[in-house]
Amino acid sequence: MALKQKHGPRGRIDRAPWWSEDPVHEAFRSTGTARMANISALIRVAHCGTHGAQAPDIMRKLVFTSLVALAGITLGLACTRGDPLGTAGADIVTDDDLARSALTILGAPQLPRPSGEAPSCAFTGCHSINPIGLRQWQTQYKNAMDNLTSDRSKADKINYFRQNPQDPRTGFTPERVGILTAGAHLALGANVNPTRHPETYKQGKLLADLFAGQDALYAEFRKEMLMPVLTDYPRLTASEYETVLTWFQKGLPRVDEIIREERPTVCVDKFDDLRARTIAVKNQTWAAKNKSNRLAMLGCAAPNPDAPASATTCFGQQRDGKDIFPKAADSTFARGWAADGSTIRVLRQFSNPNSFWVRSSADGRFVATGGGRGGGAQAMDLLATLEGKPARDIALQASYDPDFWPDNKAFMFQGGTKFCAQSVLAKPTTTSVSFTEPECSSLSAASGLYQTVGQVVGDNSIGDRFILYSIWAGDSGQYTSQARDTKPRAGADSGIKIFTAIAQGNDVEEGYQVSGNGFDINTPYRGDTMMGRSGKILGSRWAYEAPEGPVVPGVAGAECAPSCIWSAQCANVTPGASLVCTARGESCSTGNLCQPRGPVGPVASGYAIEKLDYQVIDGKYRFTTSSLGNVCLKGNKANFSFDERFLATHHYNEPSDYVAGDDPAYAQKGSSDVFVVDFITGKKQKVTKMGPGQFALYAHFRSDGWLMFLVVDQATNTYHVAASDWAIRQTETAPTP
Amino acid sequence: MNGGRLRWSLVVSALGASVACASTGSDDVVDHPEIRELERRALGVAQPYPAATLSAADDARYARSKQARRELGWSVLAKALAPVTIAAKLPAAANKTGKFEKTIPLFRTWFGGDEFDRMFAKMYGDLGKERRKAKSTPTLQESEVLFGWNASALGPNSEEEYFARLALITDKPGVDGLGGNARVAYSPGYVKHLLTEYPAIQGCEGKLETFSADTPPISEETNFTNCFSSEFPADAVAVKMSWRRNDALVTAGLPVVDTTAASLAKRLKGELDGGGWSLKGLPMKAAGPDEAYTVKLSDAAGYSLVGLHLMTKELRHWVWVTMWWSDTPNDDFGQDRPQAIAKLGPPWNHYKMNVITDFEEKDPDPRGGFKGTLGDALAAVHAKATWASNGFIEKGPHNAQTNCIGCHQHAGDVRALDRVLTEFPSQGREKIRRGFPSDYTWAFATPASPDQKDRLLDVIVSRIKTYDSDDEAPSH
């Protein structure tokens, strides 16, 4: 299930839970397993009575058979395809049954599907099925349902589901709904039966009512919620979703027992090998190669190796006596942005909001992102800005996740996984890209989300291209004071998958061919992996275990309210205290007692940096990884510079990040900043100081070291491309030995 | 292999779908021509092309005789393919995998466009402020020193990196890989001419848009260009290559292009692929290093040479030779392969050749005096205008109906490029110009396009401007 997921604001529960009038849920939460069995039986009868005559599906039968075996219950095979809940539900007599059924459907590796069964979620490039990720979906789902059942206006409820709830121009994003996205496609369709799929039906009804009279908008919502995004993986049937949803609503009972983990808990910086590696490869990076090839960088003077100009002088062009790309320091709204003696240039304001991350071409000419006025994605040509021409925003028939190859010749997008020669953007006549152009083609053989790309550096004029997918946490941007770094979701089953696109020749039509099915490498507890441009270094976020907070005075022993893990619902508990069940993850419905705890302590944050080696064996690329070091830093997905010396990310500021003297408005408006780590010096630098309500996001580099990033200014609802020269200055101050 | 075929039409995208002429026999380039400092040092100094001294009478003879012309073409190839020992002494370990020749074909020692950039930057800087102001050109000795510098400088690379590069060479394709897999290369004579012509070349900046077919040259008798003070010397050669991936990762083999009389006749009538060529759907044939010239690059990627254009200035309007790989190498255009090629040994006996020296076909015999399939093929393409086209290099409709020289006559006239195949007579094969602005070389300049073609005029002008601004700046 490729859930393009982001974190939304968390609302407090100050009203009756949305399921309070739901008989099925009432049954689940009131008395536990006994009632559960009755309800399951009821579901089975209703379900099979309706659809028992459906054509049998062997694959689903296999699942069913497996479930029966797991439960140890010998019931007749009454139901088949389209009917898993009917069958599974019949077998679900305990929380353990429910958990195993749901986890099997979701694809947890601990409960492998029978051989031959199509995979579900647990594949590289999609989601790791582990307690952390599941709880995030649960929280998001709960918040979404709170929103749906709230007394907000319809417009506000709808906008809640957008990437930027304050900006109705932005698209809908699955991270606002959590697990609901896995059933959004079902709506109130013919396969959803209110008796057999009551929760699915209820959810569909809520949404249908919300969007009543706005069919086009509802269609857009459902389209953008469609999960899995990738067509390679089957979407859940109504019955499957009903099972999964039920388990989520029960608080994911037994998840920690079924998926046992040994997560790391502590981050320790390790720079020695990183520094050595950076020195060793300094002439073998794409930065060196592009410099040697005299790649013309946008906004810079023509390269002159005999009298090289500092790249910090780039973007200095003027028109009518004014900087075309103004320094942040010279503008009112950006005056304080540049930190540590660096310069930040504001390169362009977007004509349309972005959607998901932003990436730039190696020469910095094109800046691409999801969103835009048409097509679903956009690429802005900064050369037009430089030349004083009208804004040239190319509409792309794609969704999100652009990335550009370091040779400045090709780019790809998700939303069908598409690939084009960069020349299609540069062609002056191009106003939109449908991806049917001769320069483009589908990359569906190498599909996924949140990819990064790399390319072999060497004397090959058409070096092989790599595409890397990993387990990820959605990162669509957040723009409130509640915004926090996306929680890493990697589990024990996390991994990366690397595809290789191989040049057939150096003539036009020969093009590239994706080789094989991709190469898998297990990366336990590491996700959001980004590949360095040479394809020889990886940076992944560690998904550390959250340490439990200390027990604080409270009303220990109070009986848990249903799903206490979702929020503080234990009775007589000090407001603000965080509650967990006495046995973590156990369902309240089993009658566990709650024990109040203090706020959960700080979670370790950091990145694993690994060396990626490859060689061709038996006609295929084989990859291996080895550790290069560790960088402890808060942040989100991180990107390497072209010289592979710097790692950059953005971080949503938390209250503790603000210091005395900071504008009090930060508390209400929040902000995010860009951070860069230098592998040579070990320095970790916050290179921006955004104002209240200003969010610097998606930092990435162009070939000469300018650090590009998106700025969202909530006060004006405007979106900007900005660039910092901090890394260039750092290199000039402390050259790579 | 798993689907996911990526179609790249960089040339088409760059110049418009109808402008296949730009890729037809032109010496422009899509991808970086790259011979890095590491490989150049291992290769050694680029070797000059041993040009023949040919007269106007020879020119006329070649125009009138297909047989004489083909003998010329094969002799050009024999000279360009002659083995040259590389400069580097490979580590002893290299021989552990078996003995292999440390030679490379002469044309593979030639310069890439990036090297021209490097060398012009070095040359112009070394001239010094006063000589730059005086538009002085390098002496012969200075040029030799420059070429020597280019063959020894390591740029940003270290000695360790150089030896690490050499250590990757374990077989003959590894040696041949030192020449890279770029699309174009220029002989020393070609590069030397451009280096020394920089003042005249700079003078052409901004004038390219003003040229037309009627624009008179500097001198029709002695200098038919508009942008040089003299025409290229006889040892000027430009090469364009087409490579196919051919290694453990891509094992499909090489496409078999049909150049039999029957097939060519259909292409010339426009009955096949719109009068062009297409590699899609062609039968594939496995070919090892003995069947196709194969290189192994530093990343272990293997490529085989399937198409090659050579244009040499041994005749005033150049000699246009094209060569392509075939699985039936002794048929049609390979039937008359001479001993000079045969004695080079494999893989060169797997290539066919065609050549033209004029716009007009002045040999009245369609078969050119040849029997067998060669005579059949020549007859199939016999027409008022000459014919030369390479199925591995020419792309797009009508590009199997061309003759190289017809398109290249317009080189330097950037506005003409789009019109060659569609507007000019006989798909652009006829001579319609009075002057030839850049002496038939498209590498000099092409219209603005997003790819990274060589645009040697731009290289020269931008470098001069960089220095000019420094030279004019007040001294501190």
PDB file of C-alpha atoms in Angstrom, chain A residues 280 283-284 289 292-295 302-307 407-410 419-421 423 426-427 436-443 445 456-465 501-517 616 619-621, chain B residues 1-14 30-32 34 36-37 39 114 117-118 121-122 125 156-158 161 165 177 180-183 241-245 248-250 279-280 297-299 301 303 392-393 395-396 450-452 462-463 466-467 470:
ATOM      1  CA  ALA A 280      38.948   9.853  -1.172  1.00  0.00           C
ATOM      2  CA  ASN A 283      37.543  13.790  -7.831  1.00  0.00           C
ATOM      3  CA  GLN A 284      35.075  11.021  -8.514  1.00  0.00           C
ATOM      4  CA  LYS A 289      32.655  15.663 -13.309  1.00  0.00           C
ATOM      5  CA  SER A 292      35.291  19.265 -15.484  1.00  0.00           C
ATOM      6  CA  ASN A 293      32.632  19.206 -18.195  1.00  0.00           C
ATOM      7  CA  ARG A 294      32.085  22.925 -17.633  1.00  0.00           C
ATOM      8  CA  LEU A 295      28.420  22.418 -17.001  1.00  0.00           C
ATOM      9  CA  ALA A 302      30.995  31.038 -17.810  1.00  0.00           C
ATOM     10  CA  PRO A 303      33.340  28.541 -16.217  1.00  0.00           C
ATOM     11  CA  ASN A 304      36.957  29.578 -16.443  1.00  0.00           C
ATOM     12  CA  PRO A 305      39.206  26.929 -14.947  1.00  0.00           C
ATOM     13  CA  ASP A 306      42.193  29.259 -15.117  1.00  0.00           C
ATOM     14  CA  ALA A 307      40.520  31.951 -13.101  1.00  0.00           C
ATOM     15  CA  ASP A 407      24.381  14.533 -15.736  1.00  0.00           C
ATOM     16  CA  ASN A 408      21.750  17.200 -16.361  1.00  0.00           C
ATOM     17  CA  LYS A 409      20.163  15.151 -19.095  1.00  0.00           C
ATOM     18  CA  ALA A 410      17.139  13.421 -17.646  1.00  0.00           C
ATOM     19  CA  PHE A 419      10.983   9.513 -17.421  1.00  0.00           C
ATOM     20  CA  CYS A 420      12.092  12.145 -19.897  1.00  0.00           C
ATOM     21  CA  ALA A 421      15.197  13.587 -21.369  1.00  0.00           C
ATOM     22  CA  SER A 423      15.839  18.438 -23.258  1.00  0.00           C
ATOM     23  CA  ALA A 426      14.606  23.018 -22.281  1.00  0.00           C
ATOM     24  CA  LYS A 427      12.947  23.012 -25.677  1.00  0.00           C
ATOM     25  CA  THR A 436       4.025  10.813 -24.521  1.00  0.00           C
ATOM     26  CA  GLU A 437       6.678  12.961 -26.154  1.00  0.00           C
ATOM     27  CA  PRO A 438       9.435  11.171 -28.041  1.00  0.00           C
ATOM     28  CA  GLU A 439      11.828  12.233 -25.308  1.00  0.00           C
ATOM     29  CA  CYS A 440       9.779  10.462 -22.651  1.00  0.00           C
ATOM     30  CA  SER A 441       8.572   7.069 -21.726  1.00  0.00           C
ATOM     31  CA  SER A 442       7.098   5.107 -18.907  1.00  0.00           C
ATOM     32  CA  LEU A 443       9.351   3.774 -16.238  1.00  0.00           C
ATOM     33  CA  ALA A 445       9.128  -1.361 -14.702  1.00  0.00           C
ATOM     34  CA  VAL A 456      27.666   6.002 -12.518  1.00  0.00           C
ATOM     35  CA  VAL A 457      30.463   8.547 -12.701  1.00  0.00           C
ATOM     36  CA  GLY A 458      33.185   7.796 -15.170  1.00  0.00           C
ATOM     37  CA  ASP A 459      34.243   8.004 -18.765  1.00  0.00           C
ATOM     38  CA  ASN A 460      31.057   6.432 -20.071  1.00  0.00           C
ATOM     39  CA  SER A 461      29.247   9.135 -21.998  1.00  0.00           C
ATOM     40  CA  ILE A 462      25.947   7.508 -21.067  1.00  0.00           C
ATOM     41  CA  GLY A 463      26.510   6.078 -17.623  1.00  0.00           C
ATOM     42  CA  ASP A 464      24.001   3.674 -16.143  1.00  0.00           C
ATOM     43  CA  ARG A 465      21.279   5.289 -14.080  1.00  0.00           C
ATOM     44  CA  ALA A 501      18.428   1.796 -16.312  1.00  0.00           C
ATOM     45  CA  ILE A 502      21.006   0.838 -18.871  1.00  0.00           C
ATOM     46  CA  ALA A 503      21.838   2.741 -22.006  1.00  0.00           C
ATOM     47  CA  GLN A 504      21.396   0.654 -25.103  1.00  0.00           C
ATOM     48  CA  GLY A 505      23.655   2.861 -27.106  1.00  0.00           C
ATOM     49  CA  ASN A 506      24.396   6.457 -27.729  1.00  0.00           C
ATOM     50  CA  ASP A 507      21.934   6.933 -30.516  1.00  0.00           C
ATOM     51  CA  VAL A 508      18.506   8.329 -30.034  1.00  0.00           C
ATOM     52  CA  GLU A 509      16.151   5.441 -30.407  1.00  0.00           C
ATOM     53  CA  GLU A 510      18.196   2.921 -28.533  1.00  0.00           C
ATOM     54  CA  GLY A 511      17.515   4.717 -25.306  1.00  0.00           C
ATOM     55  CA  TYR A 512      17.566   3.045 -21.927  1.00  0.00           C
ATOM     56  CA  GLN A 513      16.241  -0.208 -20.614  1.00  0.00           C
ATOM     57  CA  VAL A 514      15.407  -1.097 -17.053  1.00  0.00           C
ATOM     58  CA  SER A 515      17.443  -4.103 -16.081  1.00  0.00           C
ATOM     59  CA  GLY A 516      15.721  -6.785 -14.086  1.00  0.00           C
ATOM     60  CA  ASN A 517      13.303  -6.397 -11.234  1.00  0.00           C
ATOM     61  CA  VAL A 616      27.915  -6.660 -12.352  1.00  0.00           C
ATOM     62  CA  GLY A 619      24.522  -9.867 -16.127  1.00  0.00           C
ATOM     63  CA  LYS A 620      22.991  -8.027 -13.208  1.00  0.00           C
ATOM     64  CA  TYR A 621      23.987  -5.249 -10.906  1.00  0.00           C
TER      65      TYR A 621
ATOM     66  CA  MET B   1      15.340  -7.867 -18.960  1.00  0.00           C
ATOM     67  CA  ASN B   2      12.229  -6.250 -17.841  1.00  0.00           C
ATOM     68  CA  GLY B   3      10.388  -3.969 -20.204  1.00  0.00           C
ATOM     69  CA  GLY B   4      10.702  -0.410 -19.199  1.00  0.00           C
ATOM     70  CA  ARG B   5      12.216   0.694 -22.420  1.00  0.00           C
ATOM     71  CA  LEU B   6      13.093   4.341 -22.362  1.00  0.00           C
ATOM     72  CA  ARG B   7      12.958   6.085 -25.642  1.00  0.00           C
ATOM     73  CA  TRP B   8      15.242   8.984 -25.895  1.00  0.00           C
ATOM     74  CA  SER B   9      15.091  11.294 -28.788  1.00  0.00           C
ATOM     75  CA  LEU B  10      17.609  13.831 -27.809  1.00  0.00           C
ATOM     76  CA  VAL B  11      18.566  14.790 -31.297  1.00  0.00           C
ATOM     77  CA  VAL B  12      15.013  14.922 -32.437  1.00  0.00           C
ATOM     78  CA  SER B  13      14.084  16.942 -29.442  1.00  0.00           C
ATOM     79  CA  ALA B  14      16.919  19.254 -29.984  1.00  0.00           C
ATOM     80  CA  VAL B  30      24.348  14.655 -28.408  1.00  0.00           C
ATOM     81  CA  ASP B  31      26.284  13.522 -25.415  1.00  0.00           C
ATOM     82  CA  HIS B  32      29.492  14.817 -24.000  1.00  0.00           C
ATOM     83  CA  GLU B  34      34.485  12.721 -23.174  1.00  0.00           C
ATOM     84  CA  ARG B  36      38.958  12.609 -19.525  1.00  0.00           C
ATOM     85  CA  GLU B  37      42.439  13.580 -18.501  1.00  0.00           C
ATOM     86  CA  GLU B  39      42.230   8.371 -20.305  1.00  0.00           C
ATOM     87  CA  ASP B 114      35.855  18.627 -24.138  1.00  0.00           C
ATOM     88  CA  ASP B 117      37.671  23.264 -24.763  1.00  0.00           C
ATOM     89  CA  ARG B 118      40.525  22.431 -22.416  1.00  0.00           C
ATOM     90  CA  ALA B 121      41.488  27.595 -22.705  1.00  0.00           C
ATOM     91  CA  LYS B 122      45.115  26.656 -22.091  1.00  0.00           C
ATOM     92  CA  GLY B 125      45.624  31.861 -21.522  1.00  0.00           C
ATOM     93  CA  PRO B 156      42.016  17.497 -10.872  1.00  0.00           C
ATOM     94  CA  ASN B 157      42.995  13.840 -10.717  1.00  0.00           C
ATOM     95  CA  SER B 158      45.866  12.404  -8.750  1.00  0.00           C
ATOM     96  CA  GLU B 161      43.707   7.827  -9.555  1.00  0.00           C
ATOM     97  CA  ARG B 165      42.380   3.718 -13.856  1.00  0.00           C
ATOM     98  CA  GLY B 177      37.921   1.784 -23.764  1.00  0.00           C
ATOM     99  CA  GLY B 180      35.642   6.349 -24.576  1.00  0.00           C
ATOM    100  CA  ASN B 181      32.258   5.905 -26.213  1.00  0.00           C
ATOM    101  CA  ALA B 182      31.558   9.435 -27.267  1.00  0.00           C
ATOM    102  CA  ARG B 183      29.890  10.242 -30.536  1.00  0.00           C
ATOM    103  CA  MET B 241      30.349   7.161 -34.030  1.00  0.00           C
ATOM    104  CA  SER B 242      27.344   5.110 -33.055  1.00  0.00           C
ATOM    105  CA  TRP B 243      27.738   2.665 -30.207  1.00  0.00           C
ATOM    106  CA  ARG B 244      25.535  -0.101 -28.871  1.00  0.00           C
ATOM    107  CA  ARG B 245      25.668  -1.493 -25.387  1.00  0.00           C
ATOM    108  CA  ALA B 248      26.900  -8.885 -19.681  1.00  0.00           C
ATOM    109  CA  LEU B 249      24.039  -6.510 -18.914  1.00  0.00           C
ATOM    110  CA  VAL B 250      22.762  -6.209 -22.454  1.00  0.00           C
ATOM    111  CA  LEU B 279      16.467   0.034 -35.500  1.00  0.00           C
ATOM    112  CA  LYS B 280      13.270  -1.064 -33.865  1.00  0.00           C
ATOM    113  CA  LEU B 297      34.907   1.625 -20.029  1.00  0.00           C
ATOM    114  CA  SER B 298      36.013   2.376 -16.509  1.00  0.00           C
ATOM    115  CA  ASP B 299      32.608   1.364 -15.170  1.00  0.00           C
ATOM    116  CA  ALA B 301      30.219  -1.075 -19.413  1.00  0.00           C
ATOM    117  CA  TYR B 303      29.873  -0.912 -26.072  1.00  0.00           C
ATOM    118  CA  PHE B 392      22.936   3.288 -37.314  1.00  0.00           C
ATOM    119  CA  ILE B 393      23.498   7.017 -37.390  1.00  0.00           C
ATOM    120  CA  LYS B 395      17.491   9.029 -37.860  1.00  0.00           C
ATOM    121  CA  GLY B 396      14.082  10.173 -38.944  1.00  0.00           C
ATOM    122  CA  PRO B 450      18.938  22.071 -25.209  1.00  0.00           C
ATOM    123  CA  ASP B 451      21.387  19.276 -25.673  1.00  0.00           C
ATOM    124  CA  GLN B 452      25.084  19.527 -25.181  1.00  0.00           C
ATOM    125  CA  SER B 462      33.024  32.575 -24.573  1.00  0.00           C
ATOM    126  CA  ARG B 463      36.604  31.899 -23.589  1.00  0.00           C
ATOM    127  CA  THR B 466      36.160  35.692 -20.267  1.00  0.00           C
ATOM    128  CA  TYR B 467      39.738  36.772 -20.841  1.00  0.00           C
ATOM    129  CA  ASP B 470      39.927  40.168 -17.187  1.00  0.00           C
TER     130      ASP B 470
END
